[in-house]
Coordinates of C-alpha atoms in Angstrom, one line a residue:
Chain A
M1 CA 0.0 0.0 0.0
E2 CA 1.3 3.6 -0.7
K3 CA 2.1 5.2 2.4
F4 CA 0.2 8.4 3.4
L5 CA 0.7 8.9 7.1
L6 CA 4.4 7.9 7.0
R7 CA 5.0 9.3 3.5
N8 CA 8.7 10.3 2.9
T9 CA 9.7 9.5 6.4
E10 CA 12.5 7.3 5.1
N11 CA 14.1 10.6 4.0
P12 CA 16.2 11.9 6.9
N13 CA 15.1 15.4 6.2
S14 CA 11.4 14.6 6.2
A15 CA 10.5 16.9 9.1
D16 CA 11.9 19.9 7.3
I17 CA 9.2 22.2 6.0
E18 CA 10.9 22.7 2.5
E19 CA 11.1 18.9 2.1
Y20 CA 7.4 18.6 3.1
I21 CA 6.3 21.2 0.6
K22 CA 8.5 19.8 -2.1
T23 CA 6.6 16.4 -1.7
G24 CA 3.3 18.0 -2.0
G25 CA 2.7 19.1 1.4
Y26 CA 0.4 21.8 2.5
K27 CA -1.3 21.9 -0.8
N28 CA -4.4 20.3 0.7
I29 CA -4.9 23.6 2.8
S30 CA -5.6 25.5 -0.3
K31 CA -7.9 22.7 -1.6
A32 CA -9.8 22.7 1.7
F33 CA -10.1 26.5 2.0
E34 CA -12.1 26.4 -1.3
L35 CA -14.8 24.3 0.4
Q36 CA -17.2 25.4 3.1
P37 CA -16.4 24.3 6.7
S38 CA -19.6 22.3 6.8
D39 CA -18.5 20.6 3.3
I40 CA -15.4 19.4 4.9
I41 CA -17.2 17.9 8.0
E42 CA -19.6 16.2 5.5
E43 CA -16.6 14.9 3.7
V44 CA -15.0 13.5 6.9
K45 CA -18.5 11.9 7.6
K46 CA -18.5 10.3 4.1
S47 CA -15.0 9.1 4.7
G48 CA -15.9 6.9 7.6
L49 CA -12.9 8.0 9.6
R50 CA -12.9 6.9 13.4
G51 CA -10.7 8.3 16.0
R52 CA -7.3 6.6 16.2
G53 CA -6.7 7.3 19.9
G54 CA -8.3 4.1 21.0
A55 CA -12.1 4.4 21.4
G56 CA -12.7 4.5 17.5
F57 CA -15.4 7.1 17.9
P58 CA -16.7 8.4 14.5
T59 CA -14.7 11.7 14.0
F60 CA -17.5 13.5 12.2
M61 CA -19.8 13.1 15.2
K62 CA -17.5 14.9 17.6
W63 CA -16.9 17.6 14.8
S64 CA -20.6 18.0 14.2
F65 CA -21.5 18.3 17.9
A66 CA -18.8 21.0 18.3
S67 CA -19.8 22.7 15.3
A68 CA -23.4 22.8 16.3
D69 CA -22.5 24.7 19.5
K70 CA -22.7 28.5 19.3
K71 CA -20.1 29.4 21.8
F72 CA -16.8 30.9 20.6
P73 CA -13.9 30.6 20.8
K74 CA -13.6 26.9 20.0
Y75 CA -10.5 25.0 20.7
L76 CA -9.0 22.1 18.7
I77 CA -6.7 19.8 20.8
C78 CA -4.4 17.3 19.5
N79 CA -3.9 14.4 21.8
A80 CA -0.2 13.6 21.6
D81 CA 0.0 12.1 25.1
E82 CA 0.7 8.6 23.6
G83 CA 1.0 6.9 27.0
E84 CA -0.6 3.6 26.3
P85 CA 2.3 1.1 27.0
G86 CA 3.4 -0.6 23.9
T87 CA 2.2 2.4 21.8
F88 CA 4.8 4.3 19.6
K89 CA 2.6 4.8 16.4
D90 CA 2.3 8.6 16.9
R91 CA 5.9 9.1 17.5
P92 CA 7.1 8.8 13.8
I93 CA 4.3 11.3 12.8
L94 CA 5.5 13.8 15.5
E95 CA 9.3 13.3 14.8
K96 CA 9.3 12.7 11.3
N97 CA 6.2 14.1 9.6
P98 CA 5.2 17.0 11.9
H99 CA 3.9 19.2 9.1
L100 CA 1.4 16.5 8.2
L101 CA -0.2 16.9 11.6
I102 CA 0.1 20.7 11.4
E103 CA -1.6 20.6 8.1
G104 CA -4.3 18.3 9.4
M105 CA -4.9 20.7 12.2
I106 CA -5.1 23.9 10.1
I107 CA -7.8 22.1 7.9
S108 CA -9.6 20.8 10.9
G109 CA -9.4 24.2 12.6
Y110 CA -10.9 25.9 9.4
A111 CA -13.8 23.1 9.3
L112 CA -14.6 23.6 13.0
K113 CA -14.2 27.2 13.0
A114 CA -11.6 26.9 15.9
E115 CA -8.9 29.5 15.7
Y116 CA -6.8 28.1 18.5
G117 CA -5.1 24.8 18.7
Y118 CA -3.0 23.1 21.1
I119 CA -0.9 20.0 20.8
Y120 CA -0.7 18.1 24.1
L121 CA 2.6 16.2 23.8
R122 CA 3.8 13.7 26.5
G123 CA 6.7 14.8 28.4
E124 CA 8.5 11.5 27.6
Y125 CA 9.0 12.7 24.0
P126 CA 11.6 15.5 24.4
Y127 CA 13.0 15.0 20.9
A128 CA 9.4 15.2 19.3
Y129 CA 8.9 18.4 21.4
D130 CA 11.9 20.0 19.7
V131 CA 10.8 18.8 16.3
M132 CA 7.2 20.0 16.7
N133 CA 8.2 23.4 18.1
Q134 CA 10.5 23.9 15.1
A135 CA 7.9 22.8 12.7
V136 CA 5.3 25.1 14.3
R137 CA 7.7 28.1 14.0
D138 CA 8.4 27.4 10.4
A139 CA 4.8 27.0 9.5
Y140 CA 4.2 30.4 11.0
D141 CA 7.1 31.9 9.0
K142 CA 5.6 30.5 5.8
G143 CA 2.3 31.9 6.6
Y144 CA 0.5 28.6 7.0
L145 CA -0.3 29.4 10.7
G146 CA -1.3 32.9 12.1
D147 CA -4.0 35.4 11.7
N148 CA -4.2 35.6 8.0
I149 CA -3.3 32.1 6.5
L150 CA -2.2 32.3 2.9
G151 CA -3.8 35.8 2.8
K152 CA -7.3 34.3 3.1
N153 CA -8.3 36.0 6.3
I154 CA -8.3 32.6 8.1
K155 CA -6.9 32.5 11.5
F156 CA -5.3 29.4 13.3
N157 CA -2.8 29.7 16.0
L158 CA -1.0 26.5 17.3
V159 CA 0.9 26.0 20.5
V160 CA 2.8 22.8 21.6
H161 CA 2.0 22.0 25.3
L162 CA 4.3 19.6 27.1
G163 CA 2.7 17.1 29.6
A164 CA 4.7 15.9 32.6
G165 CA 4.3 12.0 32.9
A166 CA 0.8 10.9 33.6
Y167 CA -0.8 8.2 31.7
I168 CA -4.3 9.4 32.7
C169 CA -3.8 12.6 30.7
G170 CA -4.4 10.6 27.6
E171 CA -8.0 10.4 28.7
E172 CA -9.5 13.4 26.9
T173 CA -11.0 15.2 29.9
A174 CA -8.1 14.5 32.2
L175 CA -6.0 16.0 29.4
L176 CA -8.1 19.1 29.4
D177 CA -7.7 19.5 33.2
S178 CA -3.9 19.2 32.8
L179 CA -3.8 21.7 29.8
E180 CA -5.6 24.1 32.1
G181 CA -2.8 23.6 34.6
R182 CA -4.4 21.2 37.1
R183 CA -3.8 17.7 38.3
G184 CA -5.0 15.6 35.4
L185 CA -8.3 14.1 36.7
P186 CA -10.9 12.8 34.5
R187 CA -14.2 15.0 34.5
N188 CA -17.7 14.0 34.8
K189 CA -19.6 13.7 31.5
P190 CA -22.0 15.4 30.4
P191 CA -21.1 18.1 29.6
F192 CA -19.0 16.7 26.9
P193 CA -15.8 18.5 25.8
V194 CA -17.5 19.4 22.5
N195 CA -19.9 21.6 24.4
A196 CA -17.7 22.5 27.5
G197 CA -14.1 21.5 27.1
A198 CA -11.1 23.6 27.5
W199 CA -11.8 26.6 29.5
G200 CA -15.5 25.9 29.3
M201 CA -15.7 26.3 25.7
P202 CA -16.5 23.8 22.7
T203 CA -13.4 21.8 22.3
I204 CA -12.5 19.0 19.9
V205 CA -9.9 16.4 21.2
N206 CA -8.4 14.3 18.4
N207 CA -5.6 11.9 18.4
V208 CA -2.3 12.7 16.3
E209 CA -3.0 10.0 13.7
T210 CA -6.7 11.0 13.3
L211 CA -5.7 14.6 12.5
A212 CA -2.8 13.3 10.2
N213 CA -5.5 11.5 8.1
I214 CA -7.5 14.7 7.4
P215 CA -5.2 15.9 4.6
H216 CA -5.5 12.5 3.0
I217 CA -9.3 12.7 2.9
I218 CA -9.1 16.1 1.3
E219 CA -6.4 14.9 -1.1
I220 CA -8.1 11.8 -2.5
G221 CA -11.7 12.6 -1.5
A222 CA -14.0 10.8 0.9
D223 CA -15.1 8.1 -1.7
A224 CA -11.5 7.0 -2.4
Y225 CA -10.7 7.1 1.2
S226 CA -13.5 5.0 2.3
K227 CA -12.5 2.2 0.0
I228 CA -9.2 1.7 1.9
G229 CA -9.2 -1.2 4.3
F230 CA -12.2 -2.4 6.3
P231 CA -15.5 -0.7 5.1
D232 CA -16.9 -0.1 8.7
C233 CA -13.8 1.9 9.8
P234 CA -11.7 2.6 6.7
G235 CA -8.5 4.2 6.1
P236 CA -4.8 3.7 6.5
K237 CA -3.8 2.5 10.0
L238 CA -0.5 2.7 12.0
Y239 CA 0.2 -0.7 13.7
C240 CA 3.0 -0.7 16.2
V241 CA 4.5 -4.1 17.0
S242 CA 6.9 -4.9 19.9
G243 CA 8.0 -7.7 22.1
H244 CA 9.2 -11.1 20.9
V245 CA 9.3 -10.5 17.0
E246 CA 12.2 -10.4 14.7
K247 CA 11.4 -7.0 13.1
P248 CA 9.4 -4.7 15.5
G249 CA 8.3 -1.3 14.3
V250 CA 5.5 0.7 13.1
F251 CA 3.7 -0.3 10.0
E252 CA 1.2 1.6 7.8
L253 CA -1.3 -0.9 6.6
P254 CA -5.0 -0.9 5.5
M255 CA -7.3 -1.0 8.5
G256 CA -8.6 -4.5 9.1
I257 CA -5.5 -6.5 8.2
S258 CA -5.2 -9.7 10.4
L259 CA -3.2 -10.0 13.5
R260 CA -1.4 -13.0 12.0
E261 CA -0.4 -11.0 8.9
I262 CA 1.0 -8.1 11.0
I263 CA 3.0 -10.5 13.2
Y264 CA 4.3 -12.9 10.5
D265 CA 4.3 -10.9 7.3
Y266 CA 5.5 -7.6 8.5
A267 CA 7.2 -8.1 11.9
G268 CA 9.0 -11.0 10.7
G269 CA 7.5 -13.6 13.0
T270 CA 8.4 -14.5 16.5
K271 CA 11.9 -13.9 17.7
N272 CA 14.3 -16.8 17.0
G273 CA 11.3 -18.8 15.8
K274 CA 10.1 -19.5 19.4
K275 CA 6.4 -20.6 20.0
L276 CA 4.0 -17.7 20.1
K277 CA 2.2 -17.7 23.5
A278 CA 0.0 -14.4 23.8
V279 CA -0.6 -11.0 22.2
F280 CA -1.7 -7.7 23.5
P281 CA -3.5 -6.4 20.3
G282 CA -4.0 -2.8 21.3
G283 CA -1.8 -1.9 24.2
I284 CA -1.8 -2.9 27.8
S285 CA -5.6 -2.0 28.2
A286 CA -6.6 -4.4 25.5
P287 CA -7.6 -7.9 26.8
V288 CA -4.9 -10.5 25.9
L289 CA -5.4 -12.9 23.0
P290 CA -3.9 -16.5 23.1
A291 CA -1.9 -17.8 20.2
D292 CA -4.6 -19.7 18.6
S293 CA -6.7 -16.3 18.2
I294 CA -4.5 -14.3 15.9
D295 CA -6.6 -14.7 12.8
C296 CA -8.8 -12.0 13.7
A297 CA -9.0 -8.6 11.7
M298 CA -7.3 -5.7 13.3
D299 CA -10.1 -3.1 13.4
F300 CA -12.5 -1.3 15.7
V301 CA -15.4 -3.5 14.7
S302 CA -13.8 -7.0 14.6
L303 CA -11.6 -7.1 17.7
P304 CA -14.5 -6.6 20.1
K305 CA -16.0 -9.8 18.6
A306 CA -12.7 -11.7 19.2
G307 CA -12.8 -10.7 22.9
S308 CA -10.4 -7.7 22.7
M309 CA -10.1 -4.2 21.4
L310 CA -8.0 -2.3 18.7
G311 CA -7.3 0.3 21.3
S312 CA -4.0 2.0 20.1
A313 CA -3.1 -0.8 17.8
A314 CA -0.1 -1.6 19.9
V315 CA 0.7 -5.1 19.2
M316 CA 2.8 -6.7 22.1
V317 CA 3.9 -10.2 21.3
M318 CA 5.0 -12.6 23.8
D319 CA 6.6 -16.0 23.2
E320 CA 6.5 -19.2 25.2
T321 CA 9.4 -18.1 27.7
V322 CA 7.1 -15.6 29.2
C323 CA 5.2 -16.1 32.5
M324 CA 1.6 -14.8 32.2
V325 CA 1.4 -14.3 36.0
K326 CA 4.3 -12.0 35.9
I327 CA 2.8 -10.2 32.7
A328 CA -0.4 -9.7 34.6
H329 CA 1.6 -8.4 37.7
R330 CA 3.5 -6.0 35.6
A331 CA 0.4 -4.7 34.0
M332 CA -1.3 -4.3 37.3
K333 CA 1.7 -2.5 38.7
F334 CA 1.3 0.0 35.9
F335 CA -2.4 0.4 36.4
E336 CA -2.0 0.9 40.1
R337 CA 0.7 3.6 39.7
E338 CA -1.2 5.5 37.1
S339 CA -4.7 5.3 38.5
C340 CA -5.4 8.9 39.3
G341 CA -6.9 8.0 42.7
K342 CA -10.2 9.8 42.1
C343 CA -12.5 6.5 42.3
T344 CA -12.3 3.8 44.8
P345 CA -12.8 0.8 42.6
C346 CA -9.8 1.6 40.4
R347 CA -7.5 3.1 43.1
E348 CA -7.9 0.3 45.7
G349 CA -8.7 -2.5 43.2
T350 CA -5.7 -2.2 41.1
E351 CA -3.4 -2.1 44.2
W352 CA -5.2 -5.4 45.6
L353 CA -4.7 -7.1 42.3
R354 CA -1.1 -6.3 42.1
K355 CA -0.5 -7.4 45.7
I356 CA -2.3 -10.8 45.1
L357 CA -0.4 -11.3 41.8
E358 CA 2.9 -10.5 43.6
R359 CA 2.5 -13.3 46.1
I360 CA 1.3 -15.7 43.5
E361 CA 4.3 -15.0 41.5
N362 CA 6.6 -15.3 44.4
G363 CA 5.2 -18.8 45.4
R364 CA 3.0 -17.7 48.3
G365 CA -0.3 -17.9 46.5
R366 CA -3.5 -19.2 48.3
N367 CA -6.1 -21.5 46.9
E368 CA -8.6 -18.7 47.0
D369 CA -6.6 -16.3 45.1
I370 CA -7.8 -17.0 41.6
S371 CA -11.6 -16.4 42.7
L372 CA -10.3 -13.3 44.6
L373 CA -8.7 -11.9 41.4
T374 CA -12.1 -12.5 39.6
D375 CA -14.2 -10.9 42.2
I376 CA -12.0 -7.8 42.4
S377 CA -11.9 -7.5 38.6
N378 CA -15.7 -7.7 38.5
N379 CA -15.9 -4.9 41.0
I380 CA -13.6 -2.6 39.0
F381 CA -15.2 -3.3 35.8
G382 CA -18.0 -0.9 34.9
K383 CA -17.8 0.6 38.3
S384 CA -14.8 3.0 37.8
F385 CA -15.0 6.6 36.8
C386 CA -13.1 6.2 33.4
A387 CA -11.8 3.7 31.2
L388 CA -8.5 3.2 33.1
G389 CA -10.2 0.8 35.7
D390 CA -12.1 -1.1 32.9
G391 CA -8.9 -1.7 31.1
A392 CA -7.2 -3.0 34.1
A393 CA -9.9 -5.4 35.0
G394 CA -10.4 -6.5 31.3
V395 CA -6.8 -7.4 31.0
M396 CA -6.7 -9.1 34.2
K397 CA -9.8 -11.3 33.4
S398 CA -8.5 -12.1 29.9
I399 CA -5.3 -13.4 31.3
L400 CA -7.1 -15.5 33.7
K401 CA -9.6 -16.8 31.3
H402 CA -6.9 -17.9 28.9
F403 CA -4.1 -19.0 31.2
R404 CA -5.8 -20.0 34.3
A405 CA -3.8 -23.3 34.5
E406 CA -0.6 -21.2 35.0
F407 CA -2.0 -19.5 38.0
E408 CA -3.0 -22.8 39.4
E409 CA 0.4 -24.3 38.8
H410 CA 2.1 -21.3 40.6
I411 CA -0.3 -21.7 43.6
K412 CA 0.1 -25.5 43.7
E413 CA 3.9 -25.7 43.2
K414 CA 4.5 -22.6 45.2
R415 CA 7.0 -21.2 42.6
C416 CA 7.2 -19.8 39.1
R417 CA 8.8 -22.3 36.8
F418 CA 9.8 -19.6 34.2
K419 CA 12.1 -17.9 36.7
Q420 CA 14.7 -20.6 36.4
K421 CA 15.1 -20.1 32.8
D422 CA 16.2 -16.5 33.2
Chain B
M1 CA 12.8 32.8 34.5
L2 CA 10.1 35.4 35.3
K3 CA 10.4 36.8 31.7
E4 CA 10.1 33.3 30.3
I5 CA 7.0 32.6 32.3
E6 CA 5.4 35.9 31.2
D7 CA 6.0 34.9 27.6
I8 CA 4.3 31.7 28.1
K9 CA 1.2 33.3 29.8
A10 CA 0.5 35.0 26.6
K11 CA 0.0 31.5 24.8
Y12 CA -3.1 30.7 26.9
P13 CA -6.5 32.3 27.6
D14 CA -6.0 31.8 31.3
T15 CA -2.9 32.3 33.5
R16 CA -3.2 29.0 35.3
A17 CA -2.6 27.0 32.0
A18 CA 1.1 28.3 32.3
L19 CA 1.5 26.3 35.4
L20 CA 3.1 23.1 33.8
P21 CA 5.4 25.0 31.5
A22 CA 6.4 27.4 34.4
L23 CA 7.2 24.3 36.6
Y24 CA 9.4 22.9 33.8
I25 CA 11.2 26.3 33.7
A26 CA 11.7 26.3 37.4
Q27 CA 12.9 22.8 37.4
K28 CA 15.5 23.5 34.8
E29 CA 16.7 26.6 36.6
F30 CA 16.9 25.0 40.1
G31 CA 17.5 21.3 39.0
W32 CA 14.5 20.2 41.1
L33 CA 11.3 21.7 42.5
S34 CA 12.2 22.9 45.9
L35 CA 9.6 24.6 48.1
D36 CA 11.3 27.9 47.2
A37 CA 11.1 27.0 43.5
M38 CA 7.4 26.2 43.7
K39 CA 6.9 29.4 45.6
A40 CA 8.5 31.6 42.9
V41 CA 6.1 29.8 40.5
A42 CA 3.1 30.5 42.6
N43 CA 4.0 34.1 42.8
A44 CA 4.6 34.4 39.2
L45 CA 1.3 33.0 38.4
N46 CA -0.6 34.4 41.4
L47 CA -1.7 31.0 42.6
P48 CA -1.7 29.6 46.2
E49 CA 1.6 27.7 47.0
S50 CA -0.5 24.7 48.2
D51 CA -2.2 24.5 44.8
V52 CA 1.2 24.6 42.9
R53 CA 2.5 21.9 45.1
G54 CA -0.5 19.8 44.8
T55 CA -0.4 20.0 41.0
A56 CA 3.4 19.4 40.7
S57 CA 3.2 16.3 42.9
F58 CA 0.7 14.7 40.5
Y59 CA 3.1 14.5 37.7
S60 CA 5.9 12.0 37.7
M61 CA 8.4 14.1 35.7
F62 CA 8.5 16.9 38.3
R63 CA 11.2 16.2 40.8
L64 CA 10.2 17.1 44.4
K65 CA 13.6 16.0 45.8
P66 CA 17.1 16.9 44.6
A67 CA 18.3 14.9 41.7
G68 CA 21.8 13.9 40.5
R69 CA 23.4 15.7 37.8
N70 CA 22.2 13.3 35.2
L71 CA 18.8 11.6 35.4
I72 CA 18.3 8.1 34.1
Q73 CA 14.7 7.2 33.1
L74 CA 14.6 3.6 32.6
C75 CA 11.4 1.8 31.1
T76 CA 10.3 -1.5 32.6
N77 CA 7.0 -1.9 31.1
I78 CA 6.1 -5.1 29.3
S79 CA 7.8 -4.8 26.0
C80 CA 11.1 -3.6 27.7
M81 CA 10.6 -6.1 30.6
I82 CA 10.4 -9.2 28.3
L83 CA 13.5 -8.0 26.5
G84 CA 15.7 -7.5 29.6
A85 CA 14.9 -4.4 31.3
E86 CA 14.9 -5.8 34.7
R87 CA 18.4 -7.1 34.2
L88 CA 19.5 -3.5 33.3
R89 CA 17.7 -2.4 36.4
D90 CA 19.7 -4.9 38.5
L91 CA 22.9 -4.0 36.8
L92 CA 22.5 -0.2 37.8
K93 CA 22.1 -1.4 41.3
D94 CA 25.0 -3.7 41.4
R95 CA 27.4 -1.6 39.4
Y96 CA 26.5 1.8 40.5
G97 CA 24.6 1.2 43.8
L98 CA 21.7 3.0 42.0
L99 CA 18.1 2.1 43.3
P100 CA 14.9 3.3 41.6
G101 CA 14.1 6.6 43.0
G102 CA 17.6 7.1 44.3
T103 CA 20.8 9.0 43.6
T104 CA 24.4 7.7 43.4
E105 CA 26.7 8.9 46.3
D106 CA 28.8 11.0 44.1
G107 CA 25.6 12.8 42.8
R108 CA 26.4 11.7 39.1
F109 CA 23.1 9.7 38.4
S110 CA 19.6 9.5 39.6
L111 CA 17.4 6.7 38.4
V112 CA 13.6 6.8 37.8
I113 CA 11.7 3.8 36.6
M114 CA 9.4 4.9 33.8
E115 CA 6.0 3.5 32.6
C116 CA 6.5 3.3 28.8
I117 CA 8.7 5.9 26.9
G118 CA 7.3 5.0 23.5
A119 CA 10.3 3.2 22.4
C120 CA 8.8 -0.3 22.5
G121 CA 10.0 -1.3 19.0
T122 CA 13.6 -0.8 20.1
A123 CA 13.3 -2.1 23.6
P124 CA 14.6 -1.9 26.2
A125 CA 15.1 1.7 26.3
M126 CA 16.0 4.7 28.5
L127 CA 16.2 8.5 28.5
V128 CA 19.4 9.9 30.0
N129 CA 18.3 13.6 30.6
T130 CA 16.7 14.3 27.2
D131 CA 18.6 11.8 25.3
L132 CA 17.1 8.5 24.1
Y133 CA 18.9 5.3 24.1
E134 CA 17.4 2.1 22.5
N135 CA 18.2 -1.5 22.1
L136 CA 20.0 -1.4 25.4
T137 CA 22.1 -4.5 26.5
E138 CA 24.2 -5.1 29.6
H139 CA 27.2 -4.3 27.5
N140 CA 26.3 -1.0 25.8
I141 CA 24.6 0.6 28.8
A142 CA 27.9 1.0 30.7
E143 CA 29.5 2.7 27.6
I144 CA 26.5 5.0 27.2
L145 CA 26.5 6.0 30.8
G146 CA 30.3 6.7 30.6
K147 CA 29.5 9.7 28.5
Y148 CA 27.7 11.5 31.4
K149 CA 29.9 12.8 34.2

């Protein structure tokens, strides 16, 4: 497939504005400015674009709700807080194709009548921060950003805002609190950000990859775009593959390609040809799939049917040398640490899960521990304030479901047999 | 520092939004966020000191205690863990006496364990200050750290 999101990124100067313009960059702005803002929203609707941040919410719906709100100013926020463990798909856009994101934001800002944009970038990406800031400065110098873009009296100002290491700030309402200079706690909904987001005004929060798709929709038109990949959620998709594979990396492929193809045809198969054991198909919050379930399509519609979710399309591959109790323990340690502490099921539940998993892994598990893990997971799932708790519980339950025997063995044998192989 | 904070305020519709950027500026200036540093930020933005401390303490990248001259941020999340990050963590302890959250006696290094730094495809990985190092091994990590005095 011809690359769009990662176009020209093998060129070491791809982040340079001149290089971007030379390869056709920024020409979609002029094309978009010929259209009415409402026409662009209609085009995005027809394209079938779904948000690439994890939830897969139809982009045009967010856009329509925000457009319908009469309050001004409106804000367009790019969620570049790529914190989901296993995820590094937005990084190549931010570091190697920053002007594609800026072009996407200018077009989106015009469509949404949002004159102010912020890129909320995670603090863990200092290099991307430098690249993005330089790109924004260059875009201002060339007249693509500012109060009178291309002399057309269209205004869009853009600021890169650096986060400071909090996973929860990838949740859009927590992101807004953080942007406003507070602790990043998720907000109660409604009101939704599209009506009362940043500083109480209508706000559209879209993921980096989502916004980077907008120029492509303008370039080739919604009809052609909607024919790429899986019909129910079309378009090019960035899949990032890590763990026990020969060739880890970020692959731009049509949405809906199978997990097996991603692992074996693109990522080179398992490392040293070892036996595949399990896969997180969409980051650490996506329920784990066992090796015999990798013939599923990797899109927002198919994965839930297979018992998981696409999430951030972060494929973490684990081979037979991995202990699933240990994986569950590391995952819960993460959720415990990153729980913002606002709601009890998540704050307390993730800590309990981690503690129980720790004793099972260390050979001190009790017979009742497996039912306890299930019970706690059930009391987190659907009862926590935001998706963080659901993610933790879902992953815990999936590992128990597919690898229960491993937990039983740890408890019975009072040891982890994988440890000796280290 | 105050001039820099003033410039940042202009980028947002509300002063408070400049708090995270201002904390970064103060951290760079003082090396860490002492009570005095946070007080200076509170004054610059006209916010209660308690509020500034409450916000700073929420974020893992704000340092509320003195750090060494070089900050190692080692990822141990799943993709890094299954490719050997724990051995690297142990090596830092054995060779440098460096524990997670701690600082070497000579003040050369501090270590923080990170939750995913987005380098999973080139795991295991770490940041030293703002430099990213990928595909770490027990052999190359010592060489890398040798560059930092």
